[in-house]
Every structure is written in C-alpha cells, then in structure tokens.
GROMACS .gro file of C-alpha atoms in nm:
model
  440
    1MET     CA    1   1.158  -1.896  -1.812
    2LEU     CA    2   0.917  -1.926  -2.060
    3GLY     CA    3   0.653  -1.681  -1.948
    4SER     CA    4   0.923  -1.433  -1.850
    5LEU     CA    5   1.037  -1.396  -2.209
    6ALA     CA    6   0.689  -1.466  -2.274
    7LYS     CA    7   0.572  -1.199  -2.132
    8SER     CA    8   0.855  -0.938  -2.219
    9LEU     CA    9   0.815  -1.062  -2.560
   10PHE     CA   10   0.362  -1.006  -2.549
   11GLY     CA   11   0.334  -0.799  -2.211
   12ASN     CA   12   0.125  -0.958  -1.940
   13SER     CA   13  -0.230  -1.015  -1.973
   14ASN     CA   14  -0.377  -0.654  -1.893
   15ASP     CA   15  -0.102  -0.498  -2.165
   16ARG     CA   16  -0.233  -0.757  -2.490
   17ALA     CA   17  -0.571  -0.620  -2.359
   18VAL     CA   18  -0.484  -0.289  -2.346
   19LYS     CA   19  -0.338  -0.303  -2.656
   20ARG     CA   20  -0.665  -0.468  -2.807
   21PHE     CA   21  -0.791  -0.047  -2.776
   22MET     CA   22  -0.530   0.118  -2.972
   23PRO     CA   23  -0.667   0.091  -3.311
   24GLN     CA   24  -1.020   0.210  -3.133
   25ILE     CA   25  -0.834   0.453  -2.916
   26ASP     CA   26  -0.720   0.620  -3.330
   27ALA     CA   27  -0.984   0.571  -3.557
   28ILE     CA   28  -1.176   0.800  -3.283
   29ASN     CA   29  -0.862   1.046  -3.266
   30ALA     CA   30  -0.888   0.988  -3.635
   31LEU     CA   31  -1.275   1.167  -3.701
   32GLU     CA   32  -1.180   1.382  -3.434
   33ALA     CA   33  -1.147   1.661  -3.729
   34THR     CA   34  -1.473   1.586  -3.873
   35TYR     CA   35  -1.654   1.628  -3.578
   36GLU     CA   36  -1.478   1.965  -3.432
   37GLY     CA   37  -1.607   2.101  -3.845
   38LEU     CA   38  -1.998   2.092  -3.733
   39ASP     CA   39  -2.211   2.256  -3.538
   40ASP     CA   40  -2.451   2.196  -3.208
   41THR     CA   41  -2.733   2.117  -3.477
   42GLY     CA   42  -2.516   1.832  -3.669
   43LEU     CA   43  -2.360   1.700  -3.325
   44LYS     CA   44  -2.667   1.624  -3.235
   45THR     CA   45  -2.774   1.487  -3.604
   46LYS     CA   46  -2.501   1.310  -3.599
   47ALA     CA   47  -2.587   1.121  -3.224
   48ASP     CA   48  -2.960   1.082  -3.378
   49GLU     CA   49  -2.838   0.962  -3.652
   50LEU     CA   50  -2.688   0.676  -3.445
   51ARG     CA   51  -3.006   0.573  -3.273
   52THR     CA   52  -3.089   0.499  -3.586
   53ARG     CA   53  -2.855   0.258  -3.669
   54VAL     CA   54  -2.907   0.085  -3.404
   55ASP     CA   55  -3.305   0.105  -3.384
   56GLY     CA   56  -3.235  -0.079  -3.708
   57GLY     CA   57  -3.057  -0.357  -3.560
   58ALA     CA   58  -2.702  -0.258  -3.605
   59ASP     CA   59  -2.454  -0.319  -3.359
   60LYS     CA   60  -2.351  -0.045  -3.134
   61ASP     CA   61  -1.973  -0.217  -3.085
   62ASN     CA   62  -1.989  -0.065  -3.488
   63MET     CA   63  -1.998   0.267  -3.378
   64LEU     CA   64  -1.841   0.237  -3.111
   65ALA     CA   65  -1.542   0.501  -3.213
   66GLU     CA   66  -1.809   0.704  -3.366
   67ALA     CA   67  -2.026   0.730  -3.062
   68PHE     CA   68  -1.676   0.810  -2.822
   69ALA     CA   69  -1.563   1.102  -3.084
   70LEU     CA   70  -1.892   1.305  -3.080
   71VAL     CA   71  -1.934   1.285  -2.672
   72ARG     CA   72  -1.551   1.381  -2.658
   73GLU     CA   73  -1.672   1.671  -2.895
   74ALA     CA   74  -1.944   1.712  -2.677
   75ALA     CA   75  -1.750   1.778  -2.363
   76LYS     CA   76  -1.472   2.027  -2.521
   77ARG     CA   77  -1.800   2.217  -2.554
   78ALA     CA   78  -1.957   2.161  -2.236
   79LEU     CA   79  -1.746   2.192  -1.977
   80GLY     CA   80  -1.410   2.252  -2.212
   81GLN     CA   81  -1.281   1.907  -2.099
   82ARG     CA   82  -1.080   1.680  -2.412
   83HIS     CA   83  -1.072   1.299  -2.323
   84PHE     CA   84  -0.768   1.176  -2.328
   85ASP     CA   85  -0.669   0.853  -2.456
   86VAL     CA   86  -0.640   0.636  -2.142
   87GLN     CA   87  -0.984   0.815  -2.082
   88LEU     CA   88  -1.109   0.620  -2.403
   89MET     CA   89  -0.969   0.254  -2.334
   90GLY     CA   90  -1.137   0.288  -2.011
   91GLY     CA   91  -1.471   0.404  -2.149
   92MET     CA   92  -1.406   0.095  -2.419
   93ALA     CA   93  -1.362  -0.156  -2.118
   94LEU     CA   94  -1.666  -0.001  -1.930
   95HIS     CA   95  -1.838  -0.065  -2.165
   96SER     CA   96  -1.680  -0.413  -2.239
   97GLY     CA   97  -1.853  -0.507  -1.891
   98GLN     CA   98  -1.529  -0.470  -1.742
   99ILE     CA   99  -1.397  -0.289  -1.436
  100ALA     CA  100  -1.164  -0.032  -1.519
  101GLU     CA  101  -0.909   0.054  -1.248
  102MET     CA  102  -0.791   0.422  -1.328
  103LYS     CA  103  -0.584   0.642  -1.007
  104THR     CA  104  -0.782   0.914  -0.821
  105GLY     CA  105  -0.787   1.172  -1.047
  106GLU     CA  106  -0.739   1.045  -1.376
  107GLY     CA  107  -1.149   1.163  -1.485
  108LYS     CA  108  -1.364   0.888  -1.425
  109THR     CA  109  -1.701   1.067  -1.411
  110LEU     CA  110  -1.618   1.277  -1.753
  111VAL     CA  111  -1.524   0.832  -1.836
  112ALA     CA  112  -1.838   0.691  -1.755
  113THR     CA  113  -2.001   0.976  -2.044
  114LEU     CA  114  -1.858   0.783  -2.324
  115ALA     CA  115  -2.012   0.413  -2.214
  116SER     CA  116  -2.334   0.557  -2.109
  117PHE     CA  117  -2.426   0.775  -2.446
  118LEU     CA  118  -2.330   0.415  -2.662
  119ASN     CA  119  -2.565   0.175  -2.417
  120ALA     CA  120  -2.786   0.487  -2.448
  121LEU     CA  121  -2.881   0.441  -2.786
  122ASP     CA  122  -3.126   0.130  -2.697
  123GLY     CA  123  -3.299   0.420  -2.490
  124LYS     CA  124  -3.368   0.095  -2.299
  125GLY     CA  125  -3.165   0.284  -1.987
  126VAL     CA  126  -2.832   0.323  -1.747
  127HIS     CA  127  -2.787   0.371  -1.507
  128VAL     CA  128  -2.509   0.572  -1.319
  129VAL     CA  129  -2.408   0.466  -0.961
  130THR     CA  130  -2.199   0.690  -0.759
  131VAL     CA  131  -2.125   0.603  -0.360
  132ASN     CA  132  -2.390   0.926  -0.183
  133ASP     CA  133  -2.635   1.159  -0.328
  134TYR     CA  134  -2.451   1.482  -0.325
  135LEU     CA  135  -2.183   1.323  -0.589
  136ALA     CA  136  -2.516   1.218  -0.785
  137SER     CA  137  -2.660   1.509  -0.890
  138ARG     CA  138  -2.352   1.670  -0.922
  139ASP     CA  139  -2.280   1.429  -1.175
  140ALA     CA  140  -2.578   1.477  -1.315
  141ALA     CA  141  -2.587   1.899  -1.330
  142TRP     CA  142  -2.252   1.828  -1.456
  143MET     CA  143  -2.192   1.557  -1.735
  144GLY     CA  144  -2.562   1.629  -1.766
  145LYS     CA  145  -2.382   1.919  -1.998
  146VAL     CA  146  -2.270   1.668  -2.210
  147TYR     CA  147  -2.511   1.468  -2.259
  148GLU     CA  148  -2.781   1.766  -2.345
  149LYS     CA  149  -2.517   1.893  -2.684
  150LEU     CA  150  -2.619   1.525  -2.821
  151GLY     CA  151  -2.984   1.486  -2.737
  152LEU     CA  152  -3.023   1.273  -2.474
  153SER     CA  153  -3.175   1.324  -2.215
  154VAL     CA  154  -3.024   1.231  -1.823
  155GLY     CA  155  -3.185   1.266  -1.442
  156CYS     CA  156  -3.071   1.244  -1.094
  157ILE     CA  157  -3.275   0.995  -0.776
  158VAL     CA  158  -3.202   1.107  -0.505
  159ALA     CA  159  -3.351   1.078  -0.148
  160GLY     CA  160  -3.697   1.237  -0.050
  161MET     CA  161  -3.888   1.213  -0.457
  162ASP     CA  162  -4.182   1.120  -0.467
  163ASP     CA  163  -4.338   0.828  -0.745
  164ASP     CA  164  -4.362   0.996  -0.973
  165ALA     CA  165  -4.091   1.213  -0.944
  166ARG     CA  166  -3.831   0.927  -0.957
  167ARG     CA  167  -4.012   0.741  -1.254
  168ALA     CA  168  -3.938   1.054  -1.457
  169ALA     CA  169  -3.567   0.984  -1.389
  170TYR     CA  170  -3.566   0.635  -1.447
  171HIS     CA  171  -3.717   0.686  -1.762
  172ALA     CA  172  -3.393   0.927  -1.907
  173ASP     CA  173  -3.169   0.852  -2.067
  174ILE     CA  174  -2.917   0.816  -1.793
  175THR     CA  175  -3.033   0.775  -1.444
  176TYR     CA  176  -2.713   0.917  -1.211
  177GLY     CA  177  -2.729   0.762  -0.846
  178THR     CA  178  -2.684   0.641  -0.500
  179ASN     CA  179  -2.665   0.196  -0.495
  180ASN     CA  180  -2.934   0.247  -0.219
  181GLU     CA  181  -3.214   0.460  -0.410
  182PHE     CA  182  -3.137   0.156  -0.685
  183GLY     CA  183  -3.246  -0.109  -0.457
  184PHE     CA  184  -3.490   0.043  -0.206
  185ASP     CA  185  -3.637   0.212  -0.560
  186TYR     CA  186  -3.666  -0.216  -0.650
  187LEU     CA  187  -3.805  -0.375  -0.316
  188ARG     CA  188  -4.032  -0.063  -0.301
  189ASP     CA  189  -4.103  -0.189  -0.649
  190ASN     CA  190  -4.227  -0.584  -0.558
  191LEU     CA  191  -4.388  -0.440  -0.330
  192LYS     CA  192  -4.655  -0.330  -0.595
  193PHE     CA  193  -4.946  -0.490  -0.761
  194ARG     CA  194  -4.958  -0.312  -1.126
  195LEU     CA  195  -4.726  -0.257  -1.310
  196GLU     CA  196  -4.838   0.089  -1.355
  197ASP     CA  197  -4.740   0.241  -1.029
  198MET     CA  198  -4.357   0.121  -1.018
  199VAL     CA  199  -4.091   0.337  -1.086
  200GLN     CA  200  -3.814   0.134  -1.295
  201ARG     CA  201  -3.779   0.029  -1.599
  202ASP     CA  202  -3.542  -0.358  -1.686
  203HIS     CA  203  -3.178  -0.332  -1.573
  204HIS     CA  204  -3.043  -0.259  -1.904
  205PHE     CA  205  -2.695  -0.154  -1.762
  206ALA     CA  206  -2.537  -0.058  -1.492
  207ILE     CA  207  -2.117   0.206  -1.468
  208VAL     CA  208  -2.069   0.149  -1.110
  209ASP     CA  209  -1.828   0.419  -0.832
  210GLU     CA  210  -1.659   0.332  -0.626
  211VAL     CA  211  -1.698  -0.062  -0.670
  212ASP     CA  212  -1.536  -0.253  -0.470
  213SER     CA  213  -1.682  -0.025  -0.234
  214ILE     CA  214  -2.028  -0.132  -0.294
  215LEU     CA  215  -1.979  -0.464  -0.504
  216ILE     CA  216  -1.729  -0.653  -0.281
  217ASP     CA  217  -1.801  -0.512   0.123
  218GLU     CA  218  -2.127  -0.318   0.061
  219ALA     CA  219  -2.227  -0.697  -0.175
  220ARG     CA  220  -2.401  -0.976   0.130
  221THR     CA  221  -2.521  -0.551   0.323
  222PRO     CA  222  -2.883  -0.635   0.290
  223LEU     CA  223  -3.152  -0.389   0.208
  224ILE     CA  224  -3.481  -0.436   0.348
  225ILE     CA  225  -3.794  -0.314   0.391
  226SER     CA  226  -3.972  -0.317   0.758
  227GLY     CA  227  -4.348  -0.311   0.837
  228PRO     CA  228  -4.550  -0.358   1.226
  229ALA     CA  229  -4.520  -0.639   1.352
  230GLU     CA  230  -4.711  -0.787   1.695
  231THR     CA  231  -4.448  -0.717   1.972
  232ASN     CA  232  -4.438  -0.658   2.341
  233ILE     CA  233  -4.245  -0.310   2.429
  234ALA     CA  234  -4.255  -0.373   2.760
  235LEU     CA  235  -4.046  -0.737   2.746
  236TYR     CA  236  -3.746  -0.480   2.623
  237ALA     CA  237  -3.634  -0.224   2.942
  238VAL     CA  238  -3.724  -0.557   3.151
  239ALA     CA  239  -3.414  -0.680   2.918
  240ASP     CA  240  -3.254  -0.435   2.917
  241ALA     CA  241  -3.222  -0.338   3.267
  242ILE     CA  242  -3.074  -0.729   3.353
  243ILE     CA  243  -2.777  -0.659   3.133
  244PRO     CA  244  -2.599  -0.335   3.350
  245ASP     CA  245  -2.560  -0.680   3.717
  246LEU     CA  246  -2.337  -0.883   3.441
  247VAL     CA  247  -2.061  -0.942   3.485
  248GLU     CA  248  -1.754  -1.084   3.160
  249LYS     CA  249  -1.765  -1.452   3.285
  250ASP     CA  250  -2.234  -1.405   3.208
  251TYR     CA  251  -2.073  -1.385   2.844
  252ASP     CA  252  -1.855  -1.491   2.457
  253LEU     CA  253  -1.771  -1.093   2.328
  254ASP     CA  254  -1.645  -1.145   1.986
  255GLU     CA  255  -1.528  -0.814   1.854
  256LYS     CA  256  -1.402  -0.879   1.593
  257GLY     CA  257  -1.677  -1.164   1.449
  258ASN     CA  258  -1.899  -0.814   1.519
  259SER     CA  259  -2.053  -1.186   1.832
  260VAL     CA  260  -2.194  -1.206   2.216
  261SER     CA  261  -2.341  -1.469   2.380
  262LEU     CA  262  -2.394  -1.582   2.714
  263THR     CA  263  -2.274  -1.854   2.830
  264GLU     CA  264  -2.408  -2.119   3.098
  265ASP     CA  265  -2.344  -1.944   3.450
  266GLY     CA  266  -2.510  -1.624   3.211
  267ILE     CA  267  -2.735  -1.764   3.166
  268GLU     CA  268  -2.861  -1.922   3.536
  269HIS     CA  269  -2.772  -1.491   3.640
  270ALA     CA  270  -3.008  -1.385   3.392
  271GLU     CA  271  -3.237  -1.608   3.431
  272GLU     CA  272  -3.178  -1.501   3.830
  273LEU     CA  273  -3.186  -1.115   3.766
  274LEU     CA  274  -3.537  -1.231   3.580
  275ARG     CA  275  -3.728  -1.392   3.837
  276ALA     CA  276  -3.606  -1.124   4.076
  277ALA     CA  277  -3.755  -0.906   3.846
  278GLY     CA  278  -4.135  -1.088   3.782
  279ALA     CA  279  -4.077  -1.208   3.468
  280PHE     CA  280  -4.078  -1.507   3.428
  281GLU     CA  281  -4.122  -1.715   3.824
  282GLU     CA  282  -4.064  -2.132   3.645
  283GLY     CA  283  -3.845  -2.306   3.387
  284THR     CA  284  -3.638  -2.217   3.203
  285LEU     CA  285  -3.513  -1.900   2.955
  286TYR     CA  286  -3.467  -2.179   2.663
  287ASP     CA  287  -3.865  -2.304   2.828
  288ILE     CA  288  -4.114  -2.264   2.435
  289ASN     CA  289  -4.258  -2.033   2.718
  290ASN     CA  290  -3.908  -1.833   2.745
  291VAL     CA  291  -3.813  -1.762   2.395
  292GLY     CA  292  -3.900  -1.449   2.339
  293LEU     CA  293  -3.789  -1.324   2.632
  294LEU     CA  294  -3.487  -1.491   2.531
  295HIS     CA  295  -3.440  -1.307   2.218
  296HIS     CA  296  -3.522  -0.936   2.364
  297VAL     CA  297  -3.219  -1.045   2.620
  298ASN     CA  298  -3.034  -1.135   2.370
  299GLN     CA  299  -3.060  -0.850   2.145
  300ALA     CA  300  -2.990  -0.625   2.491
  301LEU     CA  301  -2.696  -0.780   2.529
  302ARG     CA  302  -2.610  -0.656   2.156
  303ALA     CA  303  -2.704  -0.368   2.229
  304HIS     CA  304  -2.502  -0.268   2.460
  305LYS     CA  305  -2.204  -0.500   2.445
  306LEU     CA  306  -2.142  -0.451   2.007
  307PHE     CA  307  -2.293  -0.149   1.943
  308GLN     CA  308  -2.193   0.214   2.077
  309LEU     CA  309  -2.322   0.606   2.066
  310ASP     CA  310  -2.233   0.799   1.811
  311THR     CA  311  -2.020   0.521   1.661
  312HIS     CA  312  -2.273   0.260   1.513
  313TYR     CA  313  -2.514   0.497   1.609
  314MET     CA  314  -2.658   0.844   1.676
  315LEU     CA  315  -3.004   1.078   1.835
  316LYS     CA  316  -3.136   1.325   1.632
  317ALA     CA  317  -3.456   1.472   1.792
  318GLY     CA  318  -3.471   1.158   2.064
  319LEU     CA  319  -3.408   0.866   1.754
  320VAL     CA  320  -3.150   0.683   1.780
  321VAL     CA  321  -3.021   0.708   1.327
  322ILE     CA  322  -2.788   0.416   1.172
  323ILE     CA  323  -2.470   0.590   1.121
  324ASP     CA  324  -2.325   0.435   0.748
  325GLU     CA  325  -2.074   0.209   0.839
  326PHE     CA  326  -1.841   0.306   0.462
  327THR     CA  327  -1.987   0.619   0.473
  328GLY     CA  328  -1.999   0.820   0.841
  329ARG     CA  329  -2.355   0.958   0.732
  330ALA     CA  330  -2.759   0.961   0.934
  331MET     CA  331  -2.927   0.692   0.776
  332ASP     CA  332  -3.240   0.842   0.800
  333GLY     CA  333  -3.506   0.615   0.799
  334ARG     CA  334  -3.357   0.318   0.835
  335ARG     CA  335  -3.379   0.127   1.106
  336PHE     CA  336  -3.169  -0.234   1.287
  337SER     CA  337  -3.368  -0.564   1.260
  338ASP     CA  338  -3.505  -0.819   1.475
  339GLY     CA  339  -3.615  -0.589   1.750
  340LEU     CA  340  -3.145  -0.504   1.817
  341HIS     CA  341  -3.362  -0.101   1.661
  342GLN     CA  342  -3.594  -0.121   2.022
  343ALA     CA  343  -3.274  -0.340   2.209
  344ILE     CA  344  -3.068   0.024   2.163
  345GLU     CA  345  -3.383   0.232   2.223
  346ALA     CA  346  -3.406   0.078   2.603
  347LYS     CA  347  -3.042   0.136   2.638
  348GLU     CA  348  -3.061   0.465   2.553
  349LYS     CA  349  -3.410   0.566   2.717
  350VAL     CA  350  -3.570   0.681   2.398
  351GLU     CA  351  -3.898   0.582   2.336
  352ILE     CA  352  -3.942   0.276   2.229
  353GLN     CA  353  -4.052   0.229   1.864
  354ALA     CA  354  -4.291  -0.110   1.715
  355GLU     CA  355  -4.082  -0.310   1.599
  356ASN     CA  356  -4.092  -0.415   1.221
  357GLN     CA  357  -4.128  -0.813   1.030
  358THR     CA  358  -3.907  -0.802   0.694
  359LEU     CA  359  -4.131  -0.766   0.380
  360ALA     CA  360  -3.835  -0.706   0.124
  361SER     CA  361  -3.438  -0.810   0.118
  362VAL     CA  362  -3.205  -0.778  -0.132
  363THR     CA  363  -2.861  -0.777  -0.106
  364PHE     CA  364  -2.576  -0.581  -0.390
  365GLN     CA  365  -2.466  -0.885  -0.433
  366ASN     CA  366  -2.786  -0.996  -0.576
  367TYR     CA  367  -2.974  -0.677  -0.713
  368PHE     CA  368  -2.647  -0.523  -0.924
  369ARG     CA  369  -2.618  -0.906  -1.131
  370MET     CA  370  -2.995  -0.880  -1.199
  371TYR     CA  371  -2.813  -0.645  -1.520
  372GLU     CA  372  -2.779  -0.698  -1.837
  373LYS     CA  373  -2.465  -0.578  -1.861
  374LEU     CA  374  -2.229  -0.422  -1.586
  375ALA     CA  375  -1.916  -0.242  -1.533
  376GLY     CA  376  -1.758  -0.100  -1.267
  377MET     CA  377  -1.505   0.213  -1.203
  378THR     CA  378  -1.297   0.234  -0.971
  379GLY     CA  379  -0.857   0.316  -0.794
  380THR     CA  380  -0.790  -0.059  -0.692
  381ALA     CA  381  -0.944  -0.318  -0.851
  382LEU     CA  382  -0.685  -0.602  -0.906
  383THR     CA  383  -0.626  -0.667  -0.522
  384GLU     CA  384  -1.007  -0.829  -0.555
  385ALA     CA  385  -0.971  -0.923  -0.961
  386GLY     CA  386  -1.056  -1.274  -0.811
  387GLU     CA  387  -1.362  -1.202  -0.584
  388PHE     CA  388  -1.505  -0.998  -0.925
  389SER     CA  389  -1.390  -1.339  -1.160
  390GLU     CA  390  -1.621  -1.578  -0.973
  391ILE     CA  391  -1.872  -1.329  -0.785
  392TYR     CA  392  -1.998  -1.122  -1.161
  393ASN     CA  393  -1.807  -1.282  -1.405
  394LEU     CA  394  -1.612  -0.936  -1.473
  395ASP     CA  395  -1.236  -0.946  -1.589
  396VAL     CA  396  -1.038  -0.588  -1.412
  397THR     CA  397  -0.834  -0.439  -1.674
  398ALA     CA  398  -0.612  -0.162  -1.551
  399ILE     CA  399  -0.613   0.137  -1.741
  400PRO     CA  400  -0.230   0.298  -1.757
  401THR     CA  401  -0.234   0.706  -1.612
  402ASN     CA  402  -0.225   0.976  -1.860
  403ARG     CA  403   0.139   1.098  -1.667
  404ASP     CA  404   0.310   0.912  -1.566
  405VAL     CA  405   0.275   0.871  -1.152
  406GLN     CA  406   0.515   1.050  -0.945
  407ARG     CA  407   0.318   0.949  -0.622
  408ILE     CA  408   0.574   0.725  -0.403
  409ASP     CA  409   0.377   0.473  -0.245
  410HIS     CA  410   0.501   0.333   0.048
  411ASP     CA  411   0.506   0.005   0.263
  412ASP     CA  412   0.201  -0.092   0.440
  413GLU     CA  413   0.238  -0.011   0.875
  414VAL     CA  414   0.173  -0.298   1.113
  415TYR     CA  415   0.095  -0.191   1.411
  416ARG     CA  416   0.055  -0.427   1.775
  417THR     CA  417  -0.236  -0.270   1.949
  418GLY     CA  418  -0.502  -0.013   1.790
  419GLU     CA  419  -0.388   0.254   2.073
  420GLU     CA  420   0.022   0.193   1.899
  421ARG     CA  421  -0.165   0.227   1.529
  422ASP     CA  422  -0.448   0.543   1.603
  423ALA     CA  423  -0.120   0.713   1.786
  424ALA     CA  424   0.137   0.697   1.444
  425VAL     CA  425  -0.200   0.822   1.215
  426ILE     CA  426  -0.258   1.182   1.465
  427ASP     CA  427   0.111   1.291   1.409
  428LEU     CA  428   0.126   1.178   1.020
  429ILE     CA  429  -0.139   1.432   1.063
  430THR     CA  430   0.019   1.719   1.272
  431ASP     CA  431   0.350   1.680   1.092
  432CYS     CA  432   0.121   1.711   0.731
  433GLN     CA  433   0.017   2.014   0.939
  434THR     CA  434   0.297   2.167   0.979
  435ARG     CA  435   0.445   2.116   0.632
  436GLY     CA  436   0.067   2.253   0.566
  437GLN     CA  437   0.065   1.914   0.344
  438PRO     CA  438  -0.333   1.873   0.302
  439VAL     CA  439  -0.466   1.547   0.450
  440LEU     CA  440  -0.744   1.295   0.295
   0.00000   0.00000   0.00000
C-alpha cells in the first residue's frame, strides 16, 4: 500500500528520470528564438565557441542546452525538421550514457544528432552504430547536412573501403558505420605493427541503434579474423561420404541447442564405414592418431544435420556464403571456423578451400565495453533492462511518445508447433493484404 501511495505521489523511477529532463528542455526552448535570429555563419560561430570552451576545460554537461538548441536550429534549416521536446529528452538520455527506449516512428535518427554533436565538441570522435551499410550511408548523408551547418565533419565506414578511406572516416568528428565494420577494424588494427597504419582512434563515445539486437542478441557473437592453416583437405570428402549412411540411432540431435553428437552406436558405425573406405585400419576414432579424423567426422555431421542450404548459407558463384541469422543478408568473405565451412563445402560438392586458424577475435560485448561512454536507442529495451545494467552498466529510460499511441497491442499468441504458428502467420498476412494493410 505504501508503495502504491509513493508511486501515485512521486511516479516510478522512469517518470522521475523523465521529469529531471524538464528544466533543461525549458532552457533549450528559451534559446530557440535567439538562435532563429542568427544566420548560418552565426550558427557556426556559436558552435565554434562551444568547442573553444570545451578545449578550455569546460564541462559539456553545463552547455547541453546551448548545444541542443543549436542542433535543433540546424536541423530546421538543413532538413526542415524540428526536434520535439520528447526527442530532446532522448538526446539527454544518450548524452548521459543511457539507453533511450523510443517507439518506432519517434525519430531516433534525428535524436542521435543531439548527443553526437555535444560529445564531438572535444574532437575525440563519436561513433554512431547502425545495423547495415545502407542505413549507415543513408544516415551519414542525411544527418550530415545538420552537422555541416555546425562546422562538424562526418565520415562513414562501409564494406570495401581501403585503409586510407577508413582512416579519414574515423578522423571525422562523427563516424557512422555498422557494428561489424567497427569491430573488424579494431581487430585488423591489432594485427598491424605500426601505429600510423592503424585506422581507428580511441574509443570515446558510441551511440548504438537497435541496441538490444547488437548488445544482447548478438552479444556473444565473435568477430574472427583468420589465416590459412595446414590441414588434410582430402579428409573432408572422406568424412562427408559416410554421413548419409548413418541412421537416427547413430547420433543425438538437439536442434534447439544447435548441437549434434555421435552415440556409441554411431561411433562404431562410423568406424566401420571409415575402415571400408580405407580411411584408417586399426584402433578407434578416439585414438590419438585418429583425433583429426574424428574432428572431420563431427564437423561433417554438423554440416549435414544442423546447417541447411538457403537458411544458414547459400551457394554463390561456386562458393558457400554465410547468411546472417539476424539480418538475412549474405556475408561475403566470412567463413565458419574450425573446419565447419570446409565440411559444408564437401557436403555441397563445391571446391574445398584451405582451413583457417584464428588470428584475432573479439565479441561485440567485449568490443563495446571498451568505449569510455556508451549509449543506445531501440524501441524495446525495458524488457532487457536487467541485462543492460548487469553486463554494460547501462540504465534504460523510456521516452514518452510525441503523441498518444493509437496502436492497440495484443497479447502474444502461442502455438504448439512451428507449423501451426506459420499457418497462423500466413492467414494474418493474407487478411492484411485483402484489407490493403501494410505488412512489416
């Protein structure tokens, strides 16, 4: 009862966090008329004054209102878009090193300009992280018009750029790119011998879009740079040839856990098949001399039972190309490790390329922990608030919508089987198309 009374009087923790933004919003709004009266040169002069104050040791927190008011005015002139008060709140949450939960359509891309500008004033660089190259290029060009009004430079990192272009992009005041590009550039830099050959600067401040996907769903996903390793490529074909002859009792398959392993019967059966193929003559697969062959058999089993064509990988110009499980995009140049890619190549009867060994590796979780300050945006973060706090020490603030939400959110529908679920999805899509309703 006391808890309910306190909540009614003071609101919950999120309400209190939002209320703390109000004095700053009032200060920003009070500056709007003044900045509207400045010409473009005057806006840049104001931005330069803020930079000079930061260089002199001034606290960026104390110039938030001025910085945000400048960005709002620059956006009005460059894009014809004015930051709403709730978007200012989102920018404050980002500047505070928090995750701003903002519903779809509330303008997260525009919100990022506020914290990006303020944190770029010290010249250490700001990274804005998106989920694909298209969005990185689009947002850099689109929001770059705002930064240009304020005298800031913008760079963009996309696949296929050489080191000189990457270095120039990283030395811009604000750099857009994907989590993969930022992570792999870090790994490549760690393989270089001279500082002048590296492309990245220090990890100062990052704003991560779709932060729940990158920092939670893909948190443990390793980014790996590998090089060729010595191996017997012929063994992949030998191991692949026996897998179709194995029966269900020969292996334990756990599709949900994404694992498969030979049973005792399966080991004996595999040994019989390998002997018949002349792969080995005596002993067992677990003898020290046959450990390499056992590894090839296990990877061949995984290739056949866990990895499906056009779901986990695709064939492109005679190559096995990984399909990103989160985006559905082809990941050209990426290869499965530990001989799995070669096992899939043997399965699909394409050229088996040499196996690689890991030269450098980092997970997204460990990479983004290196930033002095980290912030993020997403439409759904409160459900993972505990994980964000425990793993990254990040608080989540739910930003109110600019207008009341008209959408009605229904409860989840749970089905016994995947087939029933898929049938229900198809029925819903058909109904939406009949009524002319867009489907995402």
